């Protein structure tokens, strides 16, 4: 008897929609960021039209840990085009959640990890004093990086992120979205 083997195998192509990964962490025991949940909501609201239209998928990690960030990158392999972090940081690390405690993620190691992500275009570190992380991120191949070179007021960080992502959702360039957010925040702060 002769057996027949199917000549075609159907492979289902996964969704290829670009992904924006939003990671937030708060210090529950030290310097609590009272607007971090408002920042998260403002960004997801701003990106809502882009997601509804199928331009992007937004993945939110409200209590980001190192493991949850890695898991998201594994889940959306080579589809994450933008990584946003909101929380505490410095020039060498990001402060993340780890149960009831905080854990730090080394900036250089994270930049090395991002170098393996083929779709990564922009990293936005919406935290104080992250300027020193920009060089490692750019050496890792991240095309554009948004960081701060000083402490930033919680409210200003939230507003800047909101207007920046509203610009992206309107299909403005990163530069135009940045200028929009900068101008609006300065307007609200009397030019500061």
Short mmCIF file of N, CA, C and O in Angstrom, two decimals, residues 68-126:
data_model
loop_
_atom_site.label_atom_id
_atom_site.label_comp_id
_atom_site.label_asym_id
_atom_site.label_seq_id
_atom_site.Cartn_x
_atom_site.Cartn_y
_atom_site.Cartn_z
N UNK A 68 9.08 40.60 33.27
CA UNK A 68 7.91 40.97 32.46
C UNK A 68 8.34 41.69 31.17
O UNK A 68 7.74 41.50 30.11
N UNK A 69 9.39 42.50 31.25
CA UNK A 69 9.89 43.18 30.06
C UNK A 69 10.48 42.16 29.08
O UNK A 69 10.16 42.18 27.88
N UNK A 70 11.29 41.25 29.57
CA UNK A 70 11.87 40.21 28.71
C UNK A 70 10.77 39.37 28.09
O UNK A 70 10.80 39.07 26.89
N UNK A 71 9.78 38.98 28.90
CA UNK A 71 8.66 38.17 28.38
C UNK A 71 7.92 38.90 27.26
O UNK A 71 7.53 38.28 26.26
N UNK A 72 7.72 40.20 27.40
CA UNK A 72 7.03 40.97 26.35
C UNK A 72 7.86 40.99 25.07
O UNK A 72 7.31 40.82 23.97
N UNK A 73 9.17 41.15 25.20
CA UNK A 73 10.02 41.12 24.00
C UNK A 73 10.00 39.74 23.36
O UNK A 73 10.04 39.62 22.13
N UNK A 74 9.92 38.70 24.15
CA UNK A 74 9.84 37.34 23.60
C UNK A 74 8.49 37.12 22.90
O UNK A 74 8.42 36.51 21.85
N UNK A 75 7.43 37.61 23.52
CA UNK A 75 6.09 37.45 22.95
C UNK A 75 5.95 38.16 21.60
O UNK A 75 5.32 37.65 20.68
N UNK A 76 6.53 39.35 21.51
CA UNK A 76 6.41 40.16 20.29
C UNK A 76 7.74 40.22 19.56
O UNK A 76 8.13 41.28 19.06
N UNK A 77 8.40 39.13 19.42
CA UNK A 77 9.72 39.05 18.82
C UNK A 77 9.81 39.85 17.53
O UNK A 77 9.02 39.68 16.61
N UNK A 78 10.76 40.74 17.50
CA UNK A 78 11.06 41.56 16.33
C UNK A 78 9.88 42.39 15.82
O UNK A 78 9.82 42.73 14.64
N UNK A 79 8.96 42.72 16.72
CA UNK A 79 7.85 43.60 16.36
C UNK A 79 7.83 44.87 17.20
O UNK A 79 7.13 45.82 16.85
N UNK A 80 8.55 44.89 18.31
CA UNK A 80 8.54 46.07 19.17
C UNK A 80 9.41 47.14 18.53
O UNK A 80 10.61 46.97 18.37
N UNK A 81 8.76 48.24 18.18
CA UNK A 81 9.45 49.35 17.51
C UNK A 81 9.77 50.48 18.48
O UNK A 81 10.63 51.31 18.20
N UNK A 82 9.06 50.53 19.60
CA UNK A 82 9.23 51.62 20.56
C UNK A 82 9.11 51.05 21.97
O UNK A 82 8.16 50.33 22.27
N UNK A 83 10.09 51.37 22.80
CA UNK A 83 10.05 51.00 24.22
C UNK A 83 9.98 52.28 25.03
O UNK A 83 10.82 53.17 24.88
N UNK A 84 8.95 52.40 25.86
CA UNK A 84 8.78 53.54 26.75
C UNK A 84 8.89 53.06 28.19
O UNK A 84 8.26 52.08 28.57
N UNK A 85 9.71 53.78 28.97
CA UNK A 85 9.81 53.49 30.40
C UNK A 85 9.39 54.73 31.17
O UNK A 85 9.88 55.83 30.90
N UNK A 86 8.50 54.57 32.13
CA UNK A 86 8.11 55.63 33.04
C UNK A 86 8.39 55.17 34.46
O UNK A 86 7.91 54.12 34.87
N UNK A 87 9.17 55.94 35.19
CA UNK A 87 9.50 55.58 36.57
C UNK A 87 10.77 56.28 37.01
O UNK A 87 11.14 57.33 36.48
N UNK A 88 11.45 55.68 37.99
CA UNK A 88 12.71 56.23 38.48
C UNK A 88 13.88 55.59 37.75
O UNK A 88 13.84 54.42 37.38
N UNK A 89 14.94 56.39 37.57
CA UNK A 89 16.14 55.90 36.91
C UNK A 89 17.29 56.83 37.25
O UNK A 89 17.13 57.84 37.93
N UNK A 90 18.45 56.46 36.73
CA UNK A 90 19.62 57.33 36.79
C UNK A 90 20.45 57.02 35.55
O UNK A 90 19.97 56.33 34.64
N UNK A 91 21.66 57.47 35.50
CA UNK A 91 22.49 57.27 34.33
C UNK A 91 22.92 55.85 34.08
O UNK A 91 23.38 55.50 33.00
N UNK A 92 22.73 54.98 35.08
CA UNK A 92 23.22 53.61 34.96
C UNK A 92 22.15 52.52 35.02
O UNK A 92 22.43 51.37 34.72
N UNK A 93 20.92 52.88 35.43
CA UNK A 93 19.92 51.82 35.59
C UNK A 93 18.50 52.38 35.58
O UNK A 93 18.28 53.58 35.73
N UNK A 94 17.57 51.45 35.42
CA UNK A 94 16.14 51.73 35.56
C UNK A 94 15.67 51.02 36.83
O UNK A 94 16.06 49.88 37.08
N UNK A 95 14.82 51.66 37.60
CA UNK A 95 14.27 51.05 38.80
C UNK A 95 12.96 50.36 38.41
O UNK A 95 12.05 51.00 37.90
N UNK A 96 12.91 49.06 38.65
CA UNK A 96 11.74 48.27 38.25
C UNK A 96 11.10 47.61 39.46
O UNK A 96 11.66 47.59 40.55
N UNK A 97 9.94 47.03 39.25
CA UNK A 97 9.22 46.35 40.31
C UNK A 97 9.70 44.92 40.44
O UNK A 97 10.06 44.28 39.47
N UNK A 98 9.69 44.45 41.65
CA UNK A 98 10.01 43.05 41.94
C UNK A 98 9.23 42.67 43.18
O UNK A 98 9.74 42.74 44.30
N UNK A 99 7.96 42.32 42.98
CA UNK A 99 7.08 42.06 44.12
C UNK A 99 6.86 43.35 44.87
O UNK A 99 6.55 44.38 44.31
N UNK A 100 7.07 43.32 46.15
CA UNK A 100 6.93 44.52 46.97
C UNK A 100 8.20 45.35 46.98
O UNK A 100 8.23 46.45 47.50
N UNK A 101 9.27 44.82 46.41
CA UNK A 101 10.55 45.50 46.42
C UNK A 101 10.87 46.07 45.04
O UNK A 101 10.21 45.77 44.06
N UNK A 102 11.91 46.86 45.00
CA UNK A 102 12.36 47.41 43.73
C UNK A 102 13.62 46.67 43.29
O UNK A 102 14.39 46.19 44.10
N UNK A 103 13.78 46.53 42.00
CA UNK A 103 14.98 45.93 41.42
C UNK A 103 15.51 46.90 40.37
O UNK A 103 14.75 47.68 39.80
N UNK A 104 16.79 46.85 40.12
CA UNK A 104 17.35 47.73 39.10
C UNK A 104 17.74 46.90 37.88
O UNK A 104 18.16 45.76 37.99
N UNK A 105 17.57 47.53 36.72
CA UNK A 105 18.00 46.91 35.47
C UNK A 105 19.16 47.74 34.95
O UNK A 105 19.02 48.94 34.69
N UNK A 106 20.31 47.10 34.82
CA UNK A 106 21.52 47.75 34.35
C UNK A 106 21.33 48.28 32.93
O UNK A 106 20.90 47.55 32.03
N UNK A 107 21.64 49.55 32.73
CA UNK A 107 21.41 50.21 31.43
C UNK A 107 22.25 49.59 30.32
O UNK A 107 21.76 49.40 29.20
N UNK A 108 23.52 49.29 30.59
CA UNK A 108 24.37 48.72 29.54
C UNK A 108 23.89 47.33 29.13
O UNK A 108 23.86 47.01 27.93
N UNK A 109 23.50 46.52 30.10
CA UNK A 109 22.98 45.18 29.78
C UNK A 109 21.69 45.26 29.00
O UNK A 109 21.46 44.50 28.07
N UNK A 110 20.83 46.21 29.37
CA UNK A 110 19.58 46.38 28.65
C UNK A 110 19.84 46.85 27.22
O UNK A 110 19.20 46.39 26.28
N UNK A 111 20.81 47.74 27.05
CA UNK A 111 21.16 48.19 25.70
C UNK A 111 21.66 47.01 24.87
O UNK A 111 21.30 46.88 23.69
N UNK A 112 22.47 46.14 25.46
CA UNK A 112 22.94 44.94 24.76
C UNK A 112 21.76 44.06 24.35
O UNK A 112 21.73 43.51 23.25
N UNK A 113 20.78 43.93 25.24
CA UNK A 113 19.59 43.14 24.94
C UNK A 113 18.82 43.78 23.77
O UNK A 113 18.38 43.09 22.85
N UNK A 114 18.67 45.10 23.81
CA UNK A 114 17.94 45.78 22.73
C UNK A 114 18.64 45.66 21.39
O UNK A 114 18.00 45.71 20.34
N UNK A 115 19.96 45.47 21.41
CA UNK A 115 20.71 45.28 20.17
C UNK A 115 20.24 44.04 19.42
O UNK A 115 20.42 43.95 18.19
N UNK A 116 19.62 43.10 20.11
CA UNK A 116 19.13 41.87 19.47
C UNK A 116 17.72 42.04 18.90
O UNK A 116 17.20 41.13 18.27
N UNK A 117 17.12 43.19 19.14
CA UNK A 117 15.74 43.44 18.70
C UNK A 117 15.76 44.16 17.35
O UNK A 117 16.08 45.34 17.28
N UNK A 118 15.40 43.47 16.31
CA UNK A 118 15.54 43.98 14.94
C UNK A 118 14.66 45.17 14.61
O UNK A 118 15.01 45.99 13.78
N UNK A 119 13.49 45.27 15.23
CA UNK A 119 12.55 46.32 14.86
C UNK A 119 12.69 47.60 15.69
O UNK A 119 12.07 48.61 15.35
N UNK A 120 13.48 47.57 16.75
CA UNK A 120 13.57 48.70 17.68
C UNK A 120 14.03 49.98 16.99
O UNK A 120 15.07 50.02 16.35
N UNK A 121 13.21 51.02 17.10
CA UNK A 121 13.51 52.31 16.48
C UNK A 121 13.70 53.43 17.50
O UNK A 121 14.45 54.36 17.27
N UNK A 122 12.95 53.37 18.62
CA UNK A 122 12.94 54.47 19.57
C UNK A 122 12.84 53.94 20.99
O UNK A 122 12.03 53.05 21.27
N UNK A 123 13.66 54.49 21.87
CA UNK A 123 13.56 54.24 23.31
C UNK A 123 13.31 55.59 23.97
O UNK A 123 14.04 56.55 23.73
N UNK A 124 12.25 55.65 24.77
CA UNK A 124 11.87 56.87 25.48
C UNK A 124 11.96 56.54 26.97
O UNK A 124 11.15 55.78 27.49
N UNK A 125 12.95 57.09 27.64
CA UNK A 125 13.12 56.89 29.09
C UNK A 125 12.58 58.13 29.79
O UNK A 125 13.27 59.14 29.91
N UNK A 126 11.34 58.05 30.23
CA UNK A 126 10.66 59.18 30.87
C UNK A 126 10.92 59.10 32.37
O UNK A 126 10.05 58.77 33.16
#
